[in-house]
XYZ file of C-alpha atoms in Angstrom:
73
model
C 38.502 -36.256 11.221
C 36.915 -38.488 13.785
C 35.093 -41.680 12.792
C 31.763 -40.047 13.387
C 32.659 -36.990 11.288
C 33.638 -39.270 8.385
C 30.407 -41.244 8.684
C 28.213 -38.160 8.682
C 30.108 -36.698 5.768
C 29.571 -39.902 3.842
C 25.868 -39.831 4.765
C 25.576 -36.265 3.448
C 27.281 -37.193 0.204
C 25.208 -40.350 -0.302
C 21.943 -38.570 0.525
C 22.791 -35.728 -1.844
C 23.603 -38.085 -4.695
C 20.495 -40.170 -4.247
C 18.213 -37.104 -3.983
C 19.802 -35.590 -7.091
C 19.254 -38.854 -8.984
C 15.623 -39.177 -7.833
C 14.889 -35.581 -8.756
C 16.857 -35.881 -11.990
C 18.835 -32.761 -11.106
C 20.388 -30.933 -14.037
C 22.750 -28.005 -13.663
C 23.996 -25.991 -10.776
C 20.705 -24.780 -9.366
C 19.040 -28.204 -9.267
C 22.125 -29.816 -7.742
C 22.450 -27.031 -5.161
C 18.864 -27.774 -4.047
C 19.662 -31.497 -3.808
C 22.809 -30.754 -1.800
C 20.846 -28.670 0.726
C 18.413 -31.560 1.204
C 21.208 -34.121 1.470
C 23.052 -31.975 3.986
C 19.871 -31.617 6.029
C 19.546 -35.390 6.261
C 23.028 -35.691 7.752
C 22.515 -32.633 9.997
C 19.316 -34.052 11.467
C 20.942 -37.411 12.113
C 23.962 -35.706 13.743
C 21.770 -33.587 15.996
C 19.746 -36.579 17.080
C 22.911 -38.562 17.899
C 24.337 -35.640 19.874
C 21.095 -35.304 21.848
C 21.059 -39.009 22.689
C 24.734 -39.279 23.651
C 25.343 -35.847 25.068
C 28.561 -35.659 23.054
C 29.447 -33.479 20.123
C 30.215 -35.193 16.815
C 32.258 -32.265 15.573
C 35.857 -32.185 16.742
C 38.875 -30.019 16.056
C 40.865 -33.016 14.873
C 40.736 -31.941 11.233
C 41.958 -28.419 11.943
C 45.173 -27.436 10.273
C 47.049 -24.392 11.480
C 47.752 -21.833 8.757
C 51.103 -22.246 7.041
C 53.759 -19.680 7.628
C 54.180 -17.198 4.840
C 57.531 -18.213 3.350
C 57.326 -15.973 0.307
C 60.423 -13.999 -0.522
C 59.655 -10.314 -0.721
């Protein structure tokens, strides 16, 4: 992952955790709602950066090609 991708991932995780704590999220449904909100914070920041720089934050650097199927048949 690029430096920017790592930073925005960390922002999404931090935002999600803090929103969940503030809303006192309990269980899957509450935490799913918090994760949507936390992800939106990072998404909006990413979009704004991309608009201001004209460069995409998302790269293919973290792409791993599928492994060959080495199973014995």
